[in-house]
Amino acid sequence: MNKKWGLVVIAVFAMAMTSAQTLFTYGSYSTDAKDFLRAFNKNNTVTTANKAKAMRNYLDLYIASRLKIREAYNRGYDTLTQIKNDIDNLRSQIIENYLNDPATSDKLLKEAFQRSQKDIHVAHIFISYKNNVGVVDSAAAQSRAKEVYEKLKKGGDFSSLAQEYSSDATAKTNKGDIGWVTVFTLPYEFENVVYSTLPGKFSSPYRSKIGIHFFKNLGERKAVGKIKVAQILLAFPPNTDDATKKRMASLADSLYQRLLKGDDMAKLASEYSNDYVSAASGGVLPDFGVGQYDPDFEKVVFALSKNGEISKPFLTSHGYHIVKRISAKPVVTDPNNKANMDELKAQVNLSDRMLSARNAVIEKGLKQVAIKRYPYSDKELMMLADSLLDNRPMGSAVSITKTTPLFSVGDQLLTVNDYITYAQAWRFKPDGTGVRPFQQVMDGFVRYKAEEYYRSHLEDFNSDFRYQMNEFKDGNLFFEIMQQEVWGKAQTDTAALEAYYEKNKSRYNWKQSADAVIFFCGDESSAKTLYEKIKKDPAAWKTISDAMGEKVVADSSRYEFEQIPNGSKVPLRAGLVTTPLKNKADGTVSFAYLLKIYPANMPRNYTEAKGLVISDYQNELERQWVAELKKKYPVKIDEKVFQQIAK
C-alpha cells in the first residue's frame, strides 16, 4: 500500500474508533463523541485554524444542555401530556419520509418525467368480477375475459368487443375509447400497463381488485401539456326531450354569435352558464391536462390553436359548450428544470405509486425484525380458529387456548386471540369468493404484525429517524425546563429584577442616543414616496405615515445611534431625516427622523433598562442553576478523546 494513503486510512479508522468512544460523563450518564460531533457540525461553521477553540467553546454549551435535558427527564417532564402529544404529532408527520426508499423515489420521479413527455390514446375493456345482478362470480368473469382475449388474438375488433363484453356502461356508446391520458391520469397499476403497450397493440389481461382489464394503445403524440379556458355550459339531464335540446342548441348558437361580435365571455358565462362554479369566476376553469374531462370536451379544447380563439357550440353528454382558450402551458422537456421536477416530485409523493417506494423500505426493515415462533400445532390452531370464527363447536379437544402464544415480534408477544382478531377482518378473499387458505392468512398476520412493529419501533432501525426524534424531544424538554427554571422566573419575579437592577445600575447606561421615529416600508417605492414627503414636512410625520396605511410602520422611541438606519452614514443630529437603508435579507427599507440627541453614558432608569435587566438576570439564574446541576451530575471529560476529534 502507498505510505501516504496508508496513513490516511489509519487516520480515518482512528477517527471512526474515537467517535464511538465516550467523550464525557455526567453522573452515571455518558455522551459519545459521535453525538457531540453531530451536534457541533450541525450548528457550527468553522475553519481548520479555529476548529479546536470553537469545539471547546461549544463543548461547554453542549454539556450544559445535556445536564438540563437530563434533569428534565429525571423530573418526568417526558411524561407530560403536552410533550407526549407534540412528539406523537411530529412522529406522524415525518415517519412517511423515512419509509420511502430514496433510490426507488428517484426512479419513480424519472419515470414520471419520461411518461409526462407523451400522451397515449387509450381504449379499455373491463370485465367485472360481479355479474349482472351484483353477485361476485370470478369464475364467470375469467371465462368472459378468456373469450375476449382469444378473439383479440385472432384479430377481433377491440371497439366491437368493448361494446359486447365490457362491464363499463359507457362502452356501449364510446366503444371503450376513454380518450387521451398522460402520467398521473390513471391509477398507477393501469398506467404501467398502458405505457408498456405499444401503439396499435393491446395488453394481456390485467387483474385488479374489481375485475379484469384489457387496454389498447390507439396512438401516441407529444404531450400537449396544460390549458386554461373559459366556458359557457348549457347543461341538460340525459332524459331531456328533443324540443328542449333544440332550444338549448339555438341559445348556444346565439351566444356564440354574440361572442364573435365582441360580447364579454365572463359576463355571458355568469349570466347563462349552468356550470355554477366556473360561472362565478367568469367561466374560467383551472388549468388542466388530458384525461381530466370528458374526451369529447377535451378533443375540442385542445384543438384550439391560439389564445382568444372561441370554439363553435359543441355537444357532450353534459350539454352544449362554448369554450374560449385563455392560455396554454407546454409540457416541460428539460429534466434539469427544477421547478417542474419539484412539481412532479410532489405529485409522485402524493400518488399511489409511492407504495412501491414504501414497500422497498419495509421489505428491508422486515429482515431486521426479530420474529420467534413458539411451539404449537397448526392443525389445532385451525380447528380452534374455525370454531371461534364460525361460532361452531369443536370437533375434538385441543391443547391450545386463546392465550396460547404463537410467536413474538421484537418484544411483543402475539397469541391465538391476536390471530383470531386479525382473521376476522382479513380471512375473506377480496373478490368475495370465500375464505383464504389458513397459511395465507397466517402469513399475512405475521407480516402485518412485523410491519406494525417496524413502524412503531423505527427509532431502533433507522439512526437518522432516531436522531431527529430525539433532537425534537430533547428540544421540547429543554424548553420546558428552561421555562420553569430560568425564563419564567426572570419574567415574573419583579422584586428580584428590581433588586438585580439596583445592584448592577452601573451596567445600564445609554450609549450616544436619540429620540427618533423609525419608518419601516415594505418596498423601495413606498419608502421613496414617504421619504420625500417627510423631508419636506418632518413635523407632520404621523399624518403622512398614517395616510400610507399598511405600507408603512412608524415606531417612535429612544434609540442608540447604532440602532438607527442611516443609509448615507452622515453624522446624526436633531431634525435630520436619514437616507433610506434597504434590508438585503427581506427587501424592506427603513429610515429615521431624529427629534433629540443625547450624549453617551446617561443612566437608564429601570423601565428603560428592563429588557436588558431581564436578559442579564436570566443569564445569572442559568449560571447558578448549571453550577448546581454540575454538583448533582459531576462532569468528567476524556481529554484524549476530545483532542483526537478536535484535530
XYZ file of C-alpha atoms in Angstrom, residues 141 171 298 306 370 420 610:
7
model
C -65.554 -13.196 -15.208
C -68.587 1.363 -23.606
C -61.009 17.704 -24.422
C -54.292 30.216 -30.227
C -36.672 -10.447 15.186
C -58.417 -14.515 15.668
C -35.873 46.374 31.885
